[in-house]
PDB file of C-alpha atoms in Angstrom:
ATOM      1  CA  MET A   1       0.000   0.000   0.000  1.00 40.00           C
ATOM      2  CA  PRO A   2       1.516   3.392  -1.027  1.00 42.00           C
ATOM      3  CA  PRO A   3       2.160   5.888   1.798  1.00 41.00           C
ATOM      4  CA  LYS A   4      -0.462   8.530   2.443  1.00 40.00           C
ATOM      5  CA  LYS A   5       0.111  11.847   0.708  1.00 41.00           C
ATOM      6  CA  LYS A   6       0.431  14.914   2.902  1.00 39.00           C
ATOM      7  CA  PRO A   7      -2.346  17.506   2.457  1.00 40.00           C
ATOM      8  CA  LYS A   8      -1.259  20.358   0.208  1.00 41.00           C
ATOM      9  CA  GLY A   9      -0.655  23.706   1.815  1.00 38.00           C
ATOM     10  CA  LYS A  10      -0.199  22.310   5.340  1.00 38.00           C
ATOM     11  CA  PRO A  11       2.388  24.399   7.216  1.00 37.00           C
ATOM     12  CA  LYS A  12       5.478  22.451   8.221  1.00 39.00           C
ATOM     13  CA  GLY A  13       5.285  23.800  11.751  1.00 37.00           C
ATOM     14  CA  ASP A  14       1.941  22.032  12.280  1.00 40.00           C
ATOM     15  CA  ALA A  15       3.537  18.591  12.132  1.00 45.00           C
ATOM     16  CA  PRO A  16       4.191  16.751  15.399  1.00 51.00           C
ATOM     17  CA  GLY A  17       7.609  17.661  16.738  1.00 52.00           C
ATOM     18  CA  GLY A  18       7.584  21.026  14.967  1.00 48.00           C
ATOM     19  CA  GLY A  19       7.864  19.917  11.322  1.00 52.00           C
ATOM     20  CA  SER A  20      11.003  19.240   9.323  1.00 55.00           C
ATOM     21  CA  GLY A  21      12.002  22.915   9.182  1.00 54.00           C
ATOM     22  CA  ALA A  22      11.237  23.863  12.780  1.00 62.00           C
ATOM     23  CA  PRO A  23      13.849  23.823  15.586  1.00 71.00           C
ATOM     24  CA  LYS A  24      13.976  20.488  17.416  1.00 89.00           C
ATOM     25  CA  THR A  25      13.810  21.466  21.087  1.00 94.00           C
ATOM     26  CA  VAL A  26      12.628  19.740  24.248  1.00 96.00           C
ATOM     27  CA  GLY A  27       9.579  22.012  24.158  1.00 95.00           C
ATOM     28  CA  ALA A  28       8.754  20.849  20.615  1.00 95.00           C
ATOM     29  CA  MET A  29       9.036  17.201  21.707  1.00 96.00           C
ATOM     30  CA  LEU A  30       6.675  17.833  24.635  1.00 96.00           C
ATOM     31  CA  ALA A  31       4.228  19.599  22.327  1.00 95.00           C
ATOM     32  CA  ALA A  32       4.277  16.568  19.999  1.00 94.00           C
ATOM     33  CA  LEU A  33       3.139  14.514  22.990  1.00 94.00           C
ATOM     34  CA  GLY A  34       0.265  16.885  23.725  1.00 92.00           C
ATOM     35  CA  ILE A  35       2.009  18.939  26.433  1.00 94.00           C
ATOM     36  CA  ALA A  36       1.818  22.475  25.060  1.00 91.00           C
ATOM     37  CA  ASP A  37       1.886  24.207  28.465  1.00 92.00           C
ATOM     38  CA  PRO A  38       4.572  22.520  30.634  1.00 91.00           C
ATOM     39  CA  ALA A  39       4.113  24.899  33.577  1.00 88.00           C
ATOM     40  CA  SER A  40       0.474  23.853  33.877  1.00 89.00           C
ATOM     41  CA  SER A  41       0.930  20.166  33.023  1.00 91.00           C
ATOM     42  CA  PHE A  42       3.670  19.651  35.619  1.00 92.00           C
ATOM     43  CA  GLU A  43       2.279  21.972  38.287  1.00 88.00           C
ATOM     44  CA  ALA A  44       1.398  19.152  40.726  1.00 86.00           C
ATOM     45  CA  CYS A  45       4.690  17.257  40.233  1.00 88.00           C
ATOM     46  CA  ALA A  46       7.071  17.110  43.191  1.00 88.00           C
ATOM     47  CA  ASN A  47      10.180  16.128  41.205  1.00 89.00           C
ATOM     48  CA  PHE A  48      11.566  15.241  37.780  1.00 92.00           C
ATOM     49  CA  GLU A  49      10.476  11.589  38.009  1.00 89.00           C
ATOM     50  CA  ASP A  50       6.888  12.709  38.602  1.00 88.00           C
ATOM     51  CA  GLU A  51       7.159  15.011  35.584  1.00 92.00           C
ATOM     52  CA  PHE A  52       8.410  12.208  33.357  1.00 91.00           C
ATOM     53  CA  ARG A  53       5.564   9.951  34.463  1.00 88.00           C
ATOM     54  CA  VAL A  54       3.177  12.646  33.213  1.00 90.00           C
ATOM     55  CA  VAL A  55       5.048  12.651  29.891  1.00 93.00           C
ATOM     56  CA  LYS A  56       4.828   8.863  29.634  1.00 90.00           C
ATOM     57  CA  LYS A  57       1.085   8.879  30.311  1.00 88.00           C
ATOM     58  CA  ALA A  58       0.554  11.587  27.681  1.00 91.00           C
ATOM     59  CA  TYR A  59       2.639   9.605  25.178  1.00 92.00           C
ATOM     60  CA  LEU A  60       0.721   6.363  25.729  1.00 90.00           C
ATOM     61  CA  LYS A  61      -2.642   8.118  25.409  1.00 89.00           C
ATOM     62  CA  ILE A  62      -1.645   9.516  22.018  1.00 92.00           C
ATOM     63  CA  VAL A  63      -0.194   6.284  20.607  1.00 91.00           C
ATOM     64  CA  LEU A  64      -3.302   4.360  21.695  1.00 90.00           C
ATOM     65  CA  LYS A  65      -5.405   6.871  19.788  1.00 90.00           C
ATOM     66  CA  GLU A  66      -3.156   7.224  16.727  1.00 91.00           C
ATOM     67  CA  HIS A  67      -2.097   3.568  16.388  1.00 92.00           C
ATOM     68  CA  PRO A  68      -2.573   2.269  12.815  1.00 92.00           C
ATOM     69  CA  ASP A  69      -4.417  -0.792  14.202  1.00 90.00           C
ATOM     70  CA  LYS A  70      -7.150   1.626  15.299  1.00 88.00           C
ATOM     71  CA  GLY A  71      -7.224   3.592  12.070  1.00 90.00           C
ATOM     72  CA  GLY A  72      -4.823   6.290  13.237  1.00 90.00           C
ATOM     73  CA  ASP A  73      -2.470   8.291  11.055  1.00 89.00           C
ATOM     74  CA  ARG A  74       0.807   6.359  10.681  1.00 89.00           C
ATOM     75  CA  GLU A  75       2.866   9.474   9.958  1.00 90.00           C
ATOM     76  CA  ARG A  76       1.652  11.163  13.141  1.00 91.00           C
ATOM     77  CA  PHE A  77       2.079   7.920  15.090  1.00 92.00           C
ATOM     78  CA  GLU A  78       5.730   7.621  14.031  1.00 92.00           C
ATOM     79  CA  ALA A  79       6.396  11.317  14.755  1.00 92.00           C
ATOM     80  CA  VAL A  80       5.025  10.867  18.287  1.00 94.00           C
ATOM     81  CA  GLN A  81       7.178   7.741  18.740  1.00 93.00           C
ATOM     82  CA  THR A  82      10.266   9.670  17.659  1.00 94.00           C
ATOM     83  CA  ALA A  83       9.489  12.557  20.035  1.00 95.00           C
ATOM     84  CA  TRP A  84       9.076  10.115  22.942  1.00 94.00           C
ATOM     85  CA  GLU A  85      12.296   8.241  22.137  1.00 93.00           C
ATOM     86  CA  THR A  86      14.134  11.574  21.893  1.00 95.00           C
ATOM     87  CA  LEU A  87      13.063  12.575  25.406  1.00 95.00           C
ATOM     88  CA  SER A  88      13.688   9.092  26.779  1.00 93.00           C
ATOM     89  CA  SER A  89      17.226   9.160  25.362  1.00 92.00           C
ATOM     90  CA  MET A  90      17.923  12.605  26.843  1.00 94.00           C
ATOM     91  CA  LYS A  91      16.600  11.429  30.209  1.00 93.00           C
ATOM     92  CA  ALA A  92      18.916   8.394  30.175  1.00 90.00           C
ATOM     93  CA  GLU A  93      21.871  10.677  29.401  1.00 92.00           C
ATOM     94  CA  ASN A  94      20.919  13.156  32.164  1.00 92.00           C
ATOM     95  CA  LYS A  95      20.455  15.980  29.652  1.00 94.00           C
ATOM     96  CA  LEU A  96      17.114  17.171  31.021  1.00 95.00           C
ATOM     97  CA  GLY A  97      16.353  19.561  33.842  1.00 93.00           C
ATOM     98  CA  SER A  98      12.900  20.212  35.278  1.00 94.00           C
ATOM     99  CA  LEU A  99      10.453  19.873  32.397  1.00 95.00           C
ATOM    100  CA  ARG A 100       8.410  22.839  33.591  1.00 91.00           C
ATOM    101  CA  SER A 101      11.416  25.133  33.149  1.00 92.00           C
ATOM    102  CA  THR A 102      11.511  27.435  30.122  1.00 91.00           C
ATOM    103  CA  LYS A 103      15.271  26.846  29.999  1.00 92.00           C
ATOM    104  CA  THR A 104      14.724  23.093  29.585  1.00 93.00           C
ATOM    105  CA  ALA A 105      12.000  23.694  26.988  1.00 93.00           C
ATOM    106  CA  SER A 106      14.421  25.705  24.840  1.00 94.00           C
ATOM    107  CA  THR A 107      17.180  23.058  25.069  1.00 94.00           C
ATOM    108  CA  SER A 108      18.115  21.658  21.661  1.00 95.00           C
ATOM    109  CA  ALA A 109      17.087  18.066  20.989  1.00 95.00           C
ATOM    110  CA  ALA A 110      18.181  18.056  17.343  1.00 94.00           C
ATOM    111  CA  LYS A 111      20.961  15.471  17.708  1.00 94.00           C
ATOM    112  CA  GLU A 112      18.855  13.044  19.752  1.00 94.00           C
ATOM    113  CA  HIS A 113      15.839  13.559  17.474  1.00 95.00           C
ATOM    114  CA  ALA A 114      17.896  12.771  14.360  1.00 93.00           C
ATOM    115  CA  HIS A 115      19.285   9.632  15.998  1.00 92.00           C
ATOM    116  CA  ALA A 116      15.832   8.469  17.119  1.00 91.00           C
ATOM    117  CA  ALA A 117      14.383   9.070  13.646  1.00 90.00           C
ATOM    118  CA  ALA A 118      17.228   7.169  11.997  1.00 90.00           C
ATOM    119  CA  HIS A 119      16.983   4.205  14.361  1.00 86.00           C
ATOM    120  CA  ARG A 120      13.245   3.643  14.485  1.00 83.00           C
ATOM    121  CA  PRO A 121      12.333  -0.059  14.915  1.00 82.00           C
ATOM    122  CA  SER A 122      11.630  -1.870  11.648  1.00 77.00           C
ATOM    123  CA  SER A 123       8.182  -2.985  12.835  1.00 82.00           C
ATOM    124  CA  THR A 124       5.326  -1.484  14.834  1.00 86.00           C
ATOM    125  CA  PRO A 125       4.152  -3.249  18.015  1.00 88.00           C
ATOM    126  CA  ASP A 126       0.438  -3.946  17.913  1.00 87.00           C
ATOM    127  CA  TRP A 127      -2.081  -1.843  19.836  1.00 89.00           C
ATOM    128  CA  SER A 128      -2.290  -4.332  22.728  1.00 87.00           C
ATOM    129  CA  PHE A 129       1.386  -3.755  23.580  1.00 88.00           C
ATOM    130  CA  TYR A 130       0.729  -0.098  24.371  1.00 87.00           C
ATOM    131  CA  ALA A 131      -2.622  -0.837  26.030  1.00 85.00           C
ATOM    132  CA  GLU A 132      -0.882  -3.275  28.380  1.00 81.00           C
ATOM    133  CA  ALA A 133       1.851  -0.737  29.171  1.00 82.00           C
ATOM    134  CA  PHE A 134      -0.752   1.938  29.936  1.00 81.00           C
ATOM    135  CA  LYS A 135      -2.779  -0.395  32.156  1.00 74.00           C
ATOM    136  CA  GLU A 136      -0.054  -2.104  34.142  1.00 66.00           C
ATOM    137  CA  SER A 137       2.222   0.523  35.596  1.00 57.00           C
ATOM    138  CA  GLU A 138       3.581   4.040  35.334  1.00 66.00           C
ATOM    139  CA  ILE A 139       7.028   2.486  35.805  1.00 76.00           C
ATOM    140  CA  PRO A 140       8.450  -0.246  33.508  1.00 83.00           C
ATOM    141  CA  LEU A 141       7.608  -3.624  35.022  1.00 85.00           C
ATOM    142  CA  TYR A 142      10.969  -5.172  34.059  1.00 92.00           C
ATOM    143  CA  LYS A 143      14.569  -3.993  34.164  1.00 94.00           C
ATOM    144  CA  VAL A 144      17.699  -5.393  32.515  1.00 97.00           C
ATOM    145  CA  GLU A 145      21.192  -4.558  33.737  1.00 96.00           C
ATOM    146  CA  ARG A 146      24.629  -5.975  34.426  1.00 96.00           C
ATOM    147  CA  ALA A 147      24.920  -7.322  37.974  1.00 95.00           C
ATOM    148  CA  LYS A 148      26.788  -4.851  40.167  1.00 92.00           C
ATOM    149  CA  SER A 149      28.058  -7.581  42.494  1.00 91.00           C
ATOM    150  CA  GLY A 150      28.012 -11.356  42.720  1.00 88.00           C
ATOM    151  CA  ARG A 151      25.683 -11.461  45.706  1.00 88.00           C
ATOM    152  CA  SER A 152      22.267 -11.778  44.062  1.00 88.00           C
ATOM    153  CA  ARG A 153      20.846 -15.246  43.497  1.00 86.00           C
ATOM    154  CA  CYS A 154      18.893 -16.247  40.397  1.00 90.00           C
ATOM    155  CA  GLU A 155      15.213 -16.569  41.311  1.00 86.00           C
ATOM    156  CA  MET A 156      14.430 -18.912  38.407  1.00 78.00           C
ATOM    157  CA  ARG A 157      15.434 -22.085  40.254  1.00 63.00           C
ATOM    158  CA  GLU A 158      14.110 -25.496  39.332  1.00 58.00           C
ATOM    159  CA  LYS A 159      14.430 -29.086  40.521  1.00 53.00           C
ATOM    160  CA  ASP A 160      17.902 -30.599  40.473  1.00 51.00           C
ATOM    161  CA  ALA A 161      17.517 -33.884  38.579  1.00 52.00           C
ATOM    162  CA  THR A 162      20.907 -35.089  39.849  1.00 53.00           C
ATOM    163  CA  ASP A 163      19.853 -34.846  43.493  1.00 51.00           C
ATOM    164  CA  THR A 164      18.694 -38.375  44.335  1.00 51.00           C
ATOM    165  CA  LYS A 165      18.396 -37.737  48.063  1.00 52.00           C
ATOM    166  CA  LYS A 166      15.042 -37.187  49.668  1.00 49.00           C
ATOM    167  CA  ALA A 167      15.006 -33.431  50.134  1.00 47.00           C
ATOM    168  CA  THR A 168      12.624 -30.743  51.209  1.00 45.00           C
ATOM    169  CA  LYS A 169      10.794 -28.879  48.471  1.00 43.00           C
ATOM    170  CA  ARG A 170      12.925 -25.806  49.066  1.00 41.00           C
ATOM    171  CA  ARG A 171      16.193 -27.744  48.836  1.00 41.00           C
ATOM    172  CA  ALA A 172      15.138 -29.610  45.699  1.00 43.00           C
ATOM    173  CA  TYR A 173      14.676 -26.372  43.776  1.00 45.00           C
ATOM    174  CA  THR A 174      18.251 -25.094  43.899  1.00 50.00           C
ATOM    175  CA  VAL A 175      19.530 -25.212  40.307  1.00 61.00           C
ATOM    176  CA  CYS A 176      18.609 -22.583  37.742  1.00 74.00           C
ATOM    177  CA  ARG A 177      18.611 -23.059  33.995  1.00 67.00           C
ATOM    178  CA  SER A 178      21.622 -20.844  33.338  1.00 65.00           C
ATOM    179  CA  THR A 179      24.481 -22.442  31.449  1.00 55.00           C
ATOM    180  CA  VAL A 180      26.970 -20.178  33.229  1.00 54.00           C
ATOM    181  CA  THR A 181      26.447 -21.753  36.653  1.00 52.00           C
ATOM    182  CA  ASP A 182      27.111 -25.180  38.079  1.00 52.00           C
ATOM    183  CA  LYS A 183      25.568 -27.181  40.912  1.00 49.00           C
ATOM    184  CA  ASN A 184      27.978 -25.815  43.503  1.00 51.00           C
ATOM    185  CA  SER A 185      27.473 -22.132  42.633  1.00 57.00           C
ATOM    186  CA  LYS A 186      24.030 -22.025  44.299  1.00 68.00           C
ATOM    187  CA  CYS A 187      22.938 -20.008  41.263  1.00 83.00           C
ATOM    188  CA  PHE A 188      24.462 -16.687  42.246  1.00 87.00           C
ATOM    189  CA  ILE A 189      24.513 -14.187  39.385  1.00 91.00           C
ATOM    190  CA  ALA A 190      28.141 -13.312  38.644  1.00 91.00           C
ATOM    191  CA  LYS A 191      29.234  -9.686  38.719  1.00 93.00           C
ATOM    192  CA  ASN A 192      28.736  -7.961  35.339  1.00 95.00           C
ATOM    193  CA  HIS A 193      26.538 -10.799  34.062  1.00 95.00           C
ATOM    194  CA  VAL A 194      23.344  -9.561  32.361  1.00 96.00           C
ATOM    195  CA  ARG A 195      20.334 -10.063  34.622  1.00 96.00           C
ATOM    196  CA  VAL A 196      16.638  -9.167  34.482  1.00 96.00           C
ATOM    197  CA  GLY A 197      14.504  -8.101  37.446  1.00 94.00           C
ATOM    198  CA  MET A 198      10.857  -7.313  38.111  1.00 91.00           C
ATOM    199  CA  MET A 199       9.334  -4.291  39.830  1.00 85.00           C
ATOM    200  CA  ASP A 200       8.109  -4.900  43.375  1.00 81.00           C
ATOM    201  CA  VAL A 201       5.063  -2.625  43.602  1.00 65.00           C
ATOM    202  CA  VAL A 202       5.212  -2.652  47.426  1.00 68.00           C
ATOM    203  CA  SER A 203       8.841  -1.578  47.832  1.00 74.00           C
ATOM    204  CA  GLY A 204       8.977   0.390  44.576  1.00 73.00           C
ATOM    205  CA  ALA A 205      12.287  -1.270  43.655  1.00 86.00           C
ATOM    206  CA  TYR A 206      13.366  -3.952  41.193  1.00 91.00           C
ATOM    207  CA  GLY A 207      14.014  -7.405  42.631  1.00 91.00           C
ATOM    208  CA  ARG A 208      13.661 -11.146  41.916  1.00 89.00           C
ATOM    209  CA  PHE A 209      16.545 -10.969  39.437  1.00 93.00           C
ATOM    210  CA  VAL A 210      17.320 -13.898  37.140  1.00 92.00           C
ATOM    211  CA  HIS A 211      20.136 -14.712  34.730  1.00 93.00           C
ATOM    212  CA  LEU A 212      19.325 -13.492  31.235  1.00 94.00           C
ATOM    213  CA  GLU A 213      19.520 -17.137  30.123  1.00 92.00           C
ATOM    214  CA  CYS A 214      16.793 -18.047  32.629  1.00 91.00           C
ATOM    215  CA  TRP A 215      14.392 -15.214  31.797  1.00 92.00           C
ATOM    216  CA  ARG A 216      11.029 -16.181  30.319  1.00 91.00           C
ATOM    217  CA  VAL A 217      10.144 -13.187  28.128  1.00 93.00           C
ATOM    218  CA  PRO A 218       6.689 -11.898  29.206  1.00 90.00           C
ATOM    219  CA  ALA A 219       3.861 -10.713  26.961  1.00 87.00           C
ATOM    220  CA  THR A 220       4.480  -7.073  27.879  1.00 85.00           C
ATOM    221  CA  VAL A 221       7.872  -7.385  26.176  1.00 91.00           C
ATOM    222  CA  TYR A 222       7.448  -9.884  23.323  1.00 90.00           C
ATOM    223  CA  ARG A 223       4.398  -8.009  21.994  1.00 88.00           C
ATOM    224  CA  GLY A 224       6.719  -5.100  21.280  1.00 90.00           C
ATOM    225  CA  LEU A 225       9.147  -7.196  19.220  1.00 92.00           C
ATOM    226  CA  PRO A 226       9.299  -7.905  15.480  1.00 92.00           C
ATOM    227  CA  SER A 227       8.071 -11.344  14.451  1.00 91.00           C
ATOM    228  CA  PRO A 228      11.022 -13.763  14.817  1.00 92.00           C
ATOM    229  CA  THR A 229       9.439 -16.004  12.188  1.00 91.00           C
ATOM    230  CA  VAL A 230      10.170 -13.307   9.594  1.00 91.00           C
ATOM    231  CA  GLU A 231      12.736 -10.881  11.029  1.00 92.00           C
ATOM    232  CA  LYS A 232      16.165 -12.512  11.470  1.00 92.00           C
ATOM    233  CA  ASN A 233      18.316  -9.386  11.888  1.00 94.00           C
ATOM    234  CA  VAL A 234      19.445  -9.007  15.508  1.00 96.00           C
ATOM    235  CA  ASP A 235      19.762  -5.224  15.036  1.00 95.00           C
ATOM    236  CA  ALA A 236      16.003  -4.984  14.475  1.00 93.00           C
ATOM    237  CA  PHE A 237      15.433  -6.561  17.888  1.00 96.00           C
ATOM    238  CA  LYS A 238      18.030  -4.299  19.513  1.00 95.00           C
ATOM    239  CA  SER A 239      16.174  -1.250  18.168  1.00 92.00           C
ATOM    240  CA  ALA A 240      12.838  -2.592  19.420  1.00 92.00           C
ATOM    241  CA  LEU A 241      14.253  -3.229  22.912  1.00 95.00           C
ATOM    242  CA  VAL A 242      15.754   0.257  23.168  1.00 92.00           C
ATOM    243  CA  ALA A 243      12.400   1.713  22.069  1.00 88.00           C
ATOM    244  CA  MET A 244      10.770   0.005  25.097  1.00 90.00           C
ATOM    245  CA  GLU A 245      12.816   2.151  27.505  1.00 86.00           C
ATOM    246  CA  ASP A 246      10.554   3.711  30.171  1.00 83.00           C
ATOM    247  CA  VAL A 247       7.557   1.826  28.707  1.00 87.00           C
ATOM    248  CA  SER A 248       7.742  -1.887  29.522  1.00 87.00           C
ATOM    249  CA  LEU A 249      11.464  -2.634  29.894  1.00 92.00           C
ATOM    250  CA  ALA A 250      14.026  -0.383  31.568  1.00 91.00           C
ATOM    251  CA  GLY A 251      17.789  -0.541  31.157  1.00 93.00           C
ATOM    252  CA  ALA A 252      18.254  -1.736  27.561  1.00 94.00           C
ATOM    253  CA  ARG A 253      19.475   1.684  26.450  1.00 91.00           C
ATOM    254  CA  ALA A 254      22.169   1.678  29.160  1.00 92.00           C
ATOM    255  CA  LEU A 255      23.618  -1.718  28.216  1.00 95.00           C
ATOM    256  CA  ASP A 256      26.865  -1.909  26.260  1.00 96.00           C
ATOM    257  CA  ASP A 257      26.607  -3.348  22.755  1.00 96.00           C
ATOM    258  CA  GLU A 258      27.659  -6.831  23.856  1.00 97.00           C
ATOM    259  CA  GLY A 259      25.002  -6.898  26.575  1.00 97.00           C
ATOM    260  CA  LEU A 260      22.309  -5.507  24.286  1.00 97.00           C
ATOM    261  CA  THR A 261      23.175  -8.059  21.601  1.00 97.00           C
ATOM    262  CA  SER A 262      22.922 -10.890  24.149  1.00 97.00           C
ATOM    263  CA  LEU A 263      19.529  -9.573  25.259  1.00 97.00           C
ATOM    264  CA  ALA A 264      18.313  -9.300  21.656  1.00 97.00           C
ATOM    265  CA  ARG A 265      19.437 -12.837  20.794  1.00 97.00           C
ATOM    266  CA  HIS A 266      17.626 -14.138  23.870  1.00 96.00           C
ATOM    267  CA  VAL A 267      14.284 -12.436  23.178  1.00 96.00           C
ATOM    268  CA  MET A 268      14.253 -13.256  19.453  1.00 94.00           C
ATOM    269  CA  ASP A 269      14.069 -16.965  20.258  1.00 94.00           C
ATOM    270  CA  PRO A 270      10.399 -17.925  20.944  1.00 92.00           C
ATOM    271  CA  GLU A 271      11.662 -20.863  23.024  1.00 91.00           C
ATOM    272  CA  HIS A 272      12.551 -18.269  25.668  1.00 92.00           C
ATOM    273  CA  TRP A 273       9.078 -16.697  25.703  1.00 92.00           C
ATOM    274  CA  ALA A 274       6.577 -17.254  28.489  1.00 85.00           C
ATOM    275  CA  ARG A 275       4.408 -20.356  28.256  1.00 71.00           C
ATOM    276  CA  GLY A 276       1.792 -20.211  25.502  1.00 57.00           C
ATOM    277  CA  ALA A 277       3.409 -17.248  23.761  1.00 55.00           C
ATOM    278  CA  LYS A 278       4.429 -19.177  20.629  1.00 53.00           C
ATOM    279  CA  LYS A 279       0.769 -19.812  19.814  1.00 49.00           C
ATOM    280  CA  ARG A 280       0.379 -16.064  19.289  1.00 53.00           C
ATOM    281  CA  LEU A 281       3.304 -15.633  16.900  1.00 57.00           C
ATOM    282  CA  PRO A 282       2.290 -13.141  14.160  1.00 51.00           C
ATOM    283  CA  ASP A 283       2.733 -13.995  10.495  1.00 49.00           C
ATOM    284  CA  GLU A 284       4.805 -10.912   9.813  1.00 45.00           C
ATOM    285  CA  PRO A 285       6.658  -8.151  11.697  1.00 42.00           C
ATOM    286  CA  GLY A 286       4.284  -5.874  13.600  1.00 46.00           C
ATOM    287  CA  ALA A 287       1.260  -7.868  12.467  1.00 43.00           C
ATOM    288  CA  GLY A 288      -1.710  -6.213  14.085  1.00 43.00           C
ATOM    289  CA  ALA A 289      -5.154  -5.307  12.834  1.00 41.00           C
ATOM    290  CA  ALA A 290      -3.769  -2.801  10.337  1.00 40.00           C
ATOM    291  CA  ALA A 291      -1.431  -5.383   8.815  1.00 40.00           C
ATOM    292  CA  LYS A 292      -4.243  -7.914   8.471  1.00 42.00           C
ATOM    293  CA  LYS A 293      -6.481  -5.376   6.729  1.00 41.00           C
ATOM    294  CA  ALA A 294      -3.702  -4.533   4.284  1.00 40.00           C
ATOM    295  CA  LYS A 295      -3.494  -8.191   3.229  1.00 41.00           C
ATOM    296  CA  LYS A 296      -7.183  -8.311   2.191  1.00 43.00           C
TER     297      LYS A 296
END
């Protein structure tokens, strides 16, 4: 299907993010996400994290409305995605001050915007991916990182088939699935090894970390990936994972290339997905309602 033609006579400045000829500033990115008056939008926020949660909620509301699966405008949808990824990148690099500040609003985002536009994921997650992210939490439910010490133990332990002694249930489940540990290691996650944790809504911190090799990729993450039955390029999965930053998976953007590649290779294998996930494999990358309609 040929791309939609832009209406004639439409001013460039009316496009989300300020149009191709307009300055790319933090204020323009916020405006693309529906926040035209930062002072008012962030008035009740106590700190920067509160402000960014407002930005995330505004972003998810727009993508749910403009998603192609729901008949939205793809060009606007992609512009909003780029604006969000620009701000998310600047946040990760500590380039943002208070978002209600006029000084922050006038800060240039041209470099980050160009990078985000050039590295957009090759496929579009279906509408349910964003709906799930909006419903579940204002903070990403999962976080990936390199272990800062060797003191955390992998929580994905299972029965040790080599233990023939009669043991208690707790003792029997002492060996995780990781190939980097042995029976005597007690499944501690080695320092600098890539691990994945889950948000504890009570403590407000990430915990229950597991080796990357042991992680069963949940629906909130695999729904945002390209279809591994069609897409075989690991870089496409790396881009999709980075795009999930501050949405459903935190930390991918901060990983070094080796760590990010390991993460991408893990998630692109459906054998590592949560139980029942393979039954929902799409026929093509980003196959949602819009893709199905296009086939007819």
